[in-house]
């Protein structure tokens, strides 16, 4: 939970905002207070989501799901605005740590506590399924250990029976390691897939480890389809119950009623001493009084809300939540996780140590192309970021159009220029999209003048397909568009000592990826023929960065 920033609005609808709970690709989540004094979690969707009909449709469906599902295990919908931007929803605020934060803070849960949690979550899922809805993204981050019992949150990609899938082709919904094999292979979503996610979630709770390991998301998904869940050290009876839930064949999995019966609970979970102690890991609600009594006359009643020039930072609507803080931690607010819930990587962040990044200034051997954007995005780094963590990024460059299919998140300066060239071929023609074994990538601000605050840039080079980290080639049997940011360069201050000088990095020499604290070297270009994507990102911290330009090239 963070303090409000100067650019944040004071109110959303009739709700007074108190603090920030989280941020992500679809918008910002706030802790709010209703006019009558009730605490609410308010998810505000950014204006530019109207350019992404799929994401907006998901948000509308999330509101409809929250309105339809009334359960002791889900937060109730309080209010919503869907007619015009800004779009937002408010749910009741539920205090308590997420299961991911609890395990990170206290380690694996005792077997008896796991059984109680298993039974309670199974009962909660059964209540959701009774409304004809499947959750589709159950995982430790989406379970709040509230004082009254566990709560299921984030129904952003939940789907009712008969609803048309809104997931893009070949990109499975859910999170690697918690998504069922039939979803990954055939996009078959149903109650059995939620049972798989429940088993994987309890596997994490019982071991403190991701159920199918860490690394590249494609590799994690491959293990979920073909390998056994990691249950080393788990009590045999509990391990057998978890294994029965994560069977590869959905028809072989237990039903939720059988899960509850096999847990054999005899007391309420909230009476479990270990469970009660976990509540201390939740964040205290800030006591922030209003500077004066607020009346309804102070609040907007019609038309656009005057939030000021910096109310909404441009953000690509199909990206998931920007990861802030420790791994597996999200805002402690029911129904308030931002993002659309497609496959994501588990990442560690490094916001403490800050070391100097390296980059070279060089003259462009290609012909850089000017950006048509008119204004520079706001924000600058207080210290030099060490690297950029991997994240979901569904931006793809297509050779048939010569453009990326998704817009950038943050507008570049009017003078922002980029260039792609072959550093090993002096005869390489400007504008050519054919390269040898290496690629030189350049950028600068042509019109930079005077002294500038640091403005760190990192470049990503993305193969067209998901890459198996063990082979360095597309994942066999699971070929799909690359949904991650790809390989990244170390951040470079675009202005530095000479603000207008060209800055450059070379692929693959200067590129790596960081996934769950592990470093993966970039692959040769020839390992994955097809359309590659290059993005330039403004980076503030390892897990807070936004794209400012996109280009690409084709590997034959």
XYZ file of C-alpha atoms in Angstrom:
556
model
C 0.000 0.000 0.000
C 1.526 3.310 -1.129
C 0.664 6.953 -0.585
C -1.250 8.786 -3.290
C 0.860 10.647 -5.838
C 0.299 14.252 -6.941
C -1.167 13.109 -10.262
C -3.740 10.847 -8.593
C -7.332 12.068 -8.457
C -8.832 12.902 -5.071
C -12.095 11.124 -5.884
C -13.435 8.425 -8.167
C -17.178 8.760 -8.513
C -18.390 9.458 -4.989
C -15.459 7.616 -3.382
C -12.625 9.485 -1.637
C -9.231 7.958 -2.431
C -6.883 7.174 0.470
C -3.934 5.208 -0.927
C -2.585 3.208 -3.850
C -3.016 -0.555 -3.687
C -1.416 -1.555 -6.959
C -0.925 -0.732 -10.616
C -0.822 -2.670 -13.837
C -1.393 -2.822 -17.539
C -5.094 -1.985 -17.355
C -4.965 0.748 -14.760
C -4.556 1.709 -11.123
C -6.126 0.285 -7.968
C -6.861 2.547 -5.017
C -8.058 2.156 -1.470
C -11.112 4.356 -1.203
C -13.784 5.421 1.250
C -17.427 5.647 0.322
C -19.488 8.684 1.389
C -20.834 6.609 4.274
C -17.348 5.613 5.436
C -17.084 2.106 3.940
C -13.633 1.032 2.715
C -13.594 0.001 -0.940
C -11.043 -1.160 -3.500
C -11.411 0.948 -6.643
C -9.978 -0.271 -9.951
C -9.699 2.596 -12.451
C -9.174 1.678 -16.103
C -7.050 3.986 -18.192
C -8.663 6.023 -20.942
C -6.763 4.394 -23.787
C -8.313 1.017 -23.052
C -11.118 2.163 -25.342
C -8.649 1.473 -28.162
C -8.545 -2.183 -27.096
C -12.045 -3.664 -27.454
C -10.937 -7.066 -26.124
C -9.544 -5.638 -22.886
C -12.576 -3.402 -22.403
C -14.872 -6.373 -22.982
C -12.951 -8.290 -20.317
C -13.381 -5.458 -17.870
C -17.112 -5.304 -18.528
C -17.276 -9.044 -18.012
C -15.359 -8.717 -14.741
C -17.988 -6.252 -13.525
C -20.777 -8.573 -14.636
C -19.120 -11.514 -12.879
C -18.608 -9.567 -9.653
C -22.245 -8.523 -9.782
C -23.487 -12.077 -10.397
C -21.300 -14.022 -7.965
C -22.467 -13.357 -4.412
C -20.537 -15.564 -2.051
C -18.858 -15.570 1.336
C -15.645 -16.288 -0.558
C -15.708 -13.311 -2.927
C -15.820 -9.549 -2.431
C -19.127 -7.903 -3.268
C -19.389 -5.319 -6.014
C -20.209 -1.909 -4.547
C -20.364 0.367 -7.578
C -19.144 0.663 -11.158
C -19.057 3.095 -14.076
C -19.135 1.542 -17.551
C -20.822 4.188 -19.722
C -17.840 6.436 -20.467
C -14.210 6.927 -19.523
C -12.924 6.766 -16.883
C -14.194 3.206 -16.458
C -13.970 1.852 -12.931
C -15.380 -0.603 -10.444
C -15.437 -0.616 -6.650
C -15.605 -3.736 -4.502
C -15.583 -4.115 -0.756
C -12.070 -3.938 0.657
C -10.838 -7.138 2.277
C -7.906 -6.801 4.667
C -5.328 -9.561 4.900
C -2.208 -10.885 3.173
C -2.327 -12.834 -0.047
C -1.411 -16.501 0.183
C 1.740 -15.707 -1.785
C 2.790 -13.027 0.706
C 1.976 -15.269 3.671
C 4.128 -18.107 2.354
C 6.922 -15.697 1.436
C 6.830 -14.305 4.989
C 6.264 -17.452 7.061
C 7.228 -20.320 4.796
C 5.135 -23.383 3.871
C 1.872 -23.899 5.739
C 1.507 -26.870 8.129
C -0.345 -29.868 6.696
C -3.452 -29.331 8.832
C -3.621 -25.647 7.871
C -3.252 -26.668 4.218
C -6.191 -29.045 4.565
C -8.359 -26.347 6.103
C -7.379 -23.901 3.356
C -7.892 -26.602 0.717
C -11.424 -27.274 1.902
C -12.334 -23.592 2.242
C -11.077 -22.700 -1.246
C -12.820 -25.751 -2.720
C -16.039 -24.585 -1.097
C -15.459 -21.106 -2.494
C -14.857 -22.426 -6.001
C -17.980 -24.557 -5.751
C -19.969 -21.427 -4.903
C -18.486 -19.649 -7.936
C -19.200 -22.625 -10.206
C -22.778 -22.697 -8.934
C -23.227 -19.307 -10.629
C -22.077 -20.815 -13.929
C -18.688 -19.082 -13.752
C -15.158 -20.487 -13.907
C -12.385 -18.416 -12.339
C -9.615 -19.311 -14.830
C -6.780 -17.653 -12.900
C -6.679 -19.153 -9.402
C -3.183 -18.830 -7.932
C -1.549 -17.753 -4.635
C -1.679 -14.078 -5.610
C -5.443 -14.298 -6.041
C -6.216 -15.691 -2.592
C -6.525 -13.290 0.356
C -6.241 -14.811 3.822
C -8.870 -12.598 5.434
C -9.956 -12.738 9.059
C -13.323 -14.226 8.109
C -11.710 -16.858 5.859
C -9.985 -16.977 2.470
C -11.303 -14.802 -0.341
C -11.018 -15.408 -4.088
C -10.143 -12.283 -6.049
C -9.514 -11.107 -9.615
C -12.257 -12.337 -11.904
C -10.848 -10.336 -14.822
C -10.716 -13.409 -17.075
C -13.496 -15.415 -15.438
C -15.925 -16.861 -17.907
C -19.532 -17.910 -17.668
C -20.963 -20.962 -19.373
C -21.636 -20.225 -23.023
C -19.610 -17.020 -23.122
C -17.334 -16.519 -26.084
C -13.653 -16.701 -25.235
C -11.900 -13.355 -25.484
C -8.392 -14.760 -25.304
C -6.257 -14.097 -28.346
C -5.539 -17.080 -30.543
C -2.834 -19.435 -29.287
C -2.415 -17.569 -25.992
C -3.871 -19.541 -23.128
C -5.560 -17.753 -20.228
C -4.165 -18.068 -16.743
C -0.691 -18.176 -15.221
C 2.132 -20.620 -16.068
C 2.395 -23.320 -13.422
C -1.261 -22.957 -12.428
C -2.911 -23.365 -15.828
C -4.255 -26.829 -16.658
C -2.814 -28.863 -19.563
C -6.090 -28.878 -21.508
C -6.162 -25.075 -21.362
C -2.579 -24.784 -22.578
C -2.988 -27.331 -25.346
C -6.566 -26.829 -26.520
C -7.873 -23.757 -24.660
C -10.514 -25.993 -23.047
C -11.655 -24.060 -19.987
C -14.025 -25.520 -17.431
C -14.490 -26.330 -13.742
C -11.846 -29.088 -13.946
C -9.240 -26.474 -14.906
C -10.049 -24.566 -11.710
C -9.516 -27.817 -9.751
C -6.056 -28.134 -11.340
C -5.248 -24.541 -10.329
C -6.516 -25.257 -6.814
C -4.199 -28.253 -6.514
C -1.237 -26.271 -7.852
C -2.001 -23.426 -5.444
C -2.054 -25.800 -2.481
C 1.143 -27.387 -3.755
C 2.743 -23.970 -3.453
C 1.250 -23.455 0.014
C 2.568 -26.828 1.213
C 6.093 -26.489 -0.202
C 6.730 -22.768 -0.537
C 7.888 -23.450 -4.105
C 6.273 -22.828 -7.517
C 4.510 -26.123 -8.295
C 6.180 -26.708 -11.667
C 9.434 -24.879 -11.106
C 10.689 -21.526 -12.326
C 12.204 -20.120 -15.493
C 10.878 -19.225 -18.902
C 7.059 -19.275 -18.906
C 7.010 -21.636 -21.872
C 9.242 -24.055 -19.992
C 7.043 -23.877 -16.900
C 3.968 -24.531 -19.022
C 5.700 -27.464 -20.698
C 6.369 -29.048 -17.293
C 2.754 -28.488 -16.256
C 1.669 -30.460 -19.320
C 4.248 -33.259 -19.219
C 5.877 -33.522 -15.781
C 4.863 -34.174 -12.183
C 4.144 -31.447 -9.665
C 6.876 -30.703 -7.113
C 5.653 -32.085 -3.770
C 8.957 -33.077 -2.200
C 8.660 -33.070 1.592
C 4.848 -32.882 1.699
C 2.958 -35.239 4.023
C 2.006 -38.297 1.879
C -1.757 -38.072 2.420
C -1.838 -34.359 1.575
C 0.483 -34.942 -1.396
C -1.867 -37.630 -2.744
C -4.816 -35.227 -2.502
C -2.930 -32.512 -4.378
C -1.812 -34.992 -7.045
C -5.417 -36.084 -7.563
C -6.343 -32.477 -8.297
C -3.541 -31.880 -10.804
C -4.018 -35.033 -12.864
C -3.143 -34.360 -16.507
C -6.495 -35.754 -17.660
C -9.294 -33.422 -16.505
C -11.692 -36.384 -16.259
C -9.390 -38.013 -13.682
C -9.408 -35.036 -11.298
C -11.425 -34.950 -8.122
C -14.679 -33.045 -7.886
C -14.777 -30.195 -5.386
C -17.164 -32.054 -3.079
C -14.721 -34.964 -2.908
C -11.839 -32.586 -2.226
C -13.736 -31.180 0.746
C -14.613 -34.650 2.017
C -11.022 -35.891 1.784
C -9.729 -32.851 3.686
C -11.773 -34.079 6.663
C -11.833 -30.724 8.476
C -13.435 -30.670 11.914
C -12.950 -27.007 12.893
C -13.251 -23.672 11.140
C -10.108 -22.456 9.404
C -10.287 -19.142 11.257
C -9.793 -21.102 14.509
C -6.479 -22.491 13.263
C -3.696 -20.752 15.281
C -1.276 -20.673 12.338
C -3.910 -19.184 10.032
C -4.793 -16.489 12.590
C -1.143 -15.465 12.893
C -0.902 -14.919 9.136
C -3.282 -11.967 9.418
C -0.463 -9.942 10.951
C 1.255 -9.914 7.557
C -1.512 -7.770 6.084
C -1.011 -4.035 5.729
C -2.714 -1.665 8.118
C -5.332 0.627 6.646
C -3.996 4.206 6.637
C -5.880 6.651 8.804
C -6.064 9.606 6.457
C -8.692 12.172 7.373
C -10.160 14.410 4.733
C -8.893 17.998 4.969
C -12.498 19.086 5.275
C -15.903 17.394 5.144
C -16.721 16.335 1.598
C -20.227 16.869 0.298
C -21.779 15.477 -2.829
C -21.603 18.996 -4.302
C -17.813 18.618 -4.363
C -17.945 15.550 -6.571
C -18.472 15.290 -10.314
C -21.974 14.376 -11.409
C -21.649 14.336 -15.193
C -19.092 14.614 -17.922
C -15.372 13.876 -17.693
C -13.795 14.022 -14.255
C -11.216 16.864 -14.072
C -8.296 14.794 -12.784
C -5.667 17.069 -14.268
C -3.086 16.713 -17.018
C -1.375 13.711 -15.460
C -4.388 11.647 -14.437
C -3.664 8.673 -16.682
C -0.245 7.455 -17.739
C -0.486 5.883 -21.209
C -0.420 2.113 -20.827
C -0.899 -0.782 -23.187
C -4.174 -2.355 -22.187
C -3.174 -5.948 -22.800
C -0.282 -5.971 -20.356
C -0.546 -7.482 -16.913
C 0.161 -5.814 -13.631
C 3.508 -4.081 -13.315
C 5.303 -6.014 -10.641
C 6.154 -3.895 -7.604
C 7.787 -5.150 -4.451
C 8.597 -8.737 -3.540
C 7.690 -11.673 -5.792
C 4.204 -13.146 -5.426
C 2.901 -10.023 -3.635
C -0.118 -8.094 -4.885
C -2.413 -5.448 -3.494
C -4.434 -6.667 -0.539
C -7.749 -5.809 -2.075
C -10.412 -8.232 -3.189
C -11.211 -8.017 -6.855
C -8.571 -5.367 -7.377
C -5.716 -7.031 -9.192
C -5.025 -5.112 -12.384
C -4.446 -6.973 -15.634
C -6.285 -9.397 -17.863
C -4.772 -12.558 -16.481
C -3.016 -14.065 -19.501
C 0.155 -16.132 -19.140
C 2.811 -14.356 -17.072
C 6.303 -15.045 -15.805
C 7.239 -15.277 -12.139
C 9.904 -12.634 -11.559
C 12.100 -11.347 -8.795
C 12.851 -7.652 -8.576
C 15.950 -5.817 -7.408
C 15.053 -2.377 -6.123
C 17.770 -2.097 -3.515
C 21.202 -2.370 -5.117
C 21.739 -0.021 -8.018
C 24.814 -0.327 -10.158
C 25.926 1.577 -13.184
C 24.649 0.378 -16.537
C 26.910 0.299 -19.547
C 26.181 1.479 -23.046
C 28.168 2.870 -25.935
C 27.726 6.053 -27.887
C 28.103 5.478 -31.595
C 27.208 6.988 -34.894
C 24.357 5.215 -36.639
C 25.382 3.096 -39.600
C 21.782 2.763 -40.656
C 19.289 5.502 -41.337
C 17.410 6.249 -38.107
C 13.713 6.976 -38.427
C 12.068 9.818 -36.521
C 9.134 9.250 -34.241
C 5.868 10.975 -35.052
C 4.922 11.258 -31.402
C 4.780 14.755 -30.023
C 5.477 14.614 -26.315
C 7.851 12.917 -23.954
C 6.490 10.649 -21.245
C 6.837 11.804 -17.674
C 8.986 10.298 -14.955
C 12.693 9.695 -14.440
C 14.774 7.271 -12.453
C 16.145 8.358 -9.080
C 18.973 5.856 -9.488
C 20.179 3.793 -12.371
C 18.108 0.589 -12.756
C 20.188 -2.599 -12.797
C 18.056 -4.463 -15.353
C 14.503 -4.950 -16.590
C 12.566 -7.957 -15.323
C 10.722 -10.136 -17.798
C 7.001 -9.479 -18.138
C 4.083 -10.271 -20.375
C 4.246 -8.305 -23.626
C 1.997 -9.232 -26.517
C 3.331 -6.567 -28.863
C 4.417 -8.151 -32.147
C 5.973 -6.640 -35.290
C 4.596 -8.009 -38.554
C 6.515 -7.907 -41.822
C 3.350 -7.769 -43.919
C 2.402 -4.421 -42.373
C 5.833 -3.169 -41.296
C 4.350 -2.135 -37.960
C 3.587 -3.470 -34.481
C -0.019 -4.456 -33.870
C -0.199 -2.734 -30.454
C 0.521 0.946 -29.720
C 3.316 2.114 -27.467
C 2.562 2.862 -23.821
C 4.431 6.149 -23.424
C 4.870 8.733 -26.154
C 8.467 9.541 -27.027
C 9.931 12.980 -27.614
C 9.337 14.561 -31.008
C 13.006 14.020 -31.808
C 13.284 10.386 -30.737
C 15.096 8.449 -33.463
C 15.927 4.770 -33.835
C 18.107 2.726 -36.179
C 18.716 -0.959 -36.955
C 21.869 -2.046 -38.798
C 24.308 -4.938 -39.275
C 27.555 -4.155 -37.383
C 29.468 -6.817 -39.323
C 28.442 -5.705 -42.817
C 29.730 -2.257 -43.889
C 27.655 -2.554 -47.068
C 24.413 -3.030 -45.183
C 21.792 -0.857 -46.859
C 19.817 1.661 -44.760
C 16.276 0.459 -44.256
C 17.128 -3.186 -45.049
C 15.368 -5.718 -42.818
C 17.943 -8.434 -43.439
C 20.714 -9.013 -40.905
C 23.527 -11.489 -40.309
C 24.421 -12.920 -36.927
C 24.285 -9.613 -35.039
C 22.061 -6.557 -34.905
C 23.088 -3.031 -33.911
C 20.276 -1.044 -32.302
C 20.547 2.720 -31.887
C 18.507 5.560 -30.448
C 18.769 9.211 -29.461
C 16.775 12.394 -28.865
C 17.663 14.583 -31.835
C 16.357 17.770 -30.246
C 17.727 17.340 -26.720
C 19.176 20.549 -25.303
C 20.695 21.628 -22.005
C 20.727 19.536 -18.857
C 18.274 16.661 -18.508
C 17.164 14.472 -15.657
C 18.276 10.843 -16.181
C 15.975 9.058 -18.616
C 16.943 5.415 -18.735
C 16.156 3.310 -21.758
C 16.347 -0.453 -22.183
C 15.887 -2.255 -25.481
C 14.113 -5.576 -25.894
C 14.601 -7.995 -28.768
C 11.840 -10.597 -28.949
C 11.875 -13.811 -30.995
C 8.600 -14.596 -32.728
C 7.910 -17.701 -30.599
C 8.201 -18.865 -26.988
C 11.714 -20.204 -26.422
C 12.675 -23.328 -24.487
C 15.510 -22.191 -22.156
C 17.146 -25.630 -22.334
C 17.422 -25.743 -26.141
C 17.340 -22.065 -27.072
C 14.762 -22.894 -29.733
C 10.965 -22.655 -29.997
C 9.167 -24.915 -27.551
C 8.481 -28.253 -29.231
C 4.809 -29.160 -29.368
C 3.712 -25.822 -27.862
C 4.470 -23.375 -30.668
C 2.849 -20.016 -29.936
C 3.457 -16.314 -30.361
C 5.980 -14.980 -27.865
C 3.952 -13.346 -25.102
C 6.930 -12.033 -23.109
C 9.162 -9.019 -23.493
C 12.087 -11.068 -24.819
C 15.783 -10.403 -24.265
C 16.730 -7.044 -22.757
C 19.740 -4.772 -22.786
C 21.136 -3.112 -19.703
C 19.544 0.337 -19.126
C 21.284 3.365 -20.646
C 20.670 7.011 -19.790
C 19.443 8.411 -23.110
C 20.882 11.846 -22.302
C 23.995 11.169 -20.227
C 26.997 13.403 -20.763
C 26.032 14.178 -24.374
C 22.235 14.439 -24.675
C 22.056 14.271 -28.485
C 24.660 11.527 -29.053
C 23.567 8.189 -30.490
C 23.379 5.395 -27.926
C 23.704 1.816 -29.141
C 23.512 -1.804 -28.050
C 24.213 -4.962 -30.035
C 22.179 -8.154 -30.141
C 22.984 -10.806 -28.951
C 26.139 -9.489 -27.222
C 24.445 -7.008 -24.865
C 21.199 -8.892 -24.203
C 19.909 -11.248 -21.531
C 16.632 -12.070 -19.849
C 16.020 -12.171 -16.111
C 13.332 -14.628 -15.020
C 12.786 -15.451 -11.350
C 16.265 -14.251 -10.486
C 17.958 -16.398 -13.132
C 19.830 -15.016 -16.126
C 19.189 -16.485 -19.586
C 21.500 -15.643 -22.456
C 20.025 -14.396 -25.704
C 19.641 -16.899 -28.525
C 21.145 -16.656 -32.034
C 18.856 -14.968 -34.521
C 18.777 -18.068 -36.711
C 17.335 -20.201 -33.889
C 13.844 -18.840 -34.545
C 13.022 -17.811 -38.128
C 10.191 -15.354 -38.555
C 9.260 -11.791 -37.585
C 11.263 -10.484 -34.611
C 10.146 -7.492 -32.509
C 12.343 -4.689 -31.149
C 11.026 -2.329 -28.471
C 12.538 0.673 -26.723
C 11.388 1.063 -23.104
C 11.628 3.887 -20.565
C 12.680 2.109 -17.355
C 12.335 3.509 -13.825
C 12.872 0.384 -11.687
C 13.517 -3.229 -12.732
C 9.800 -3.963 -12.811
C 8.400 -0.567 -13.808
C 8.990 0.253 -17.448
C 6.928 1.330 -20.442
C 7.435 1.007 -24.187
C 8.085 4.173 -26.198
C 8.839 2.783 -29.665
C 8.438 -0.481 -31.580
C 10.058 -1.852 -34.734
C 11.122 -5.219 -36.124
C 12.853 -7.353 -38.734
C 12.563 -10.787 -40.325
C 14.908 -13.744 -39.884
C 14.793 -16.160 -42.842
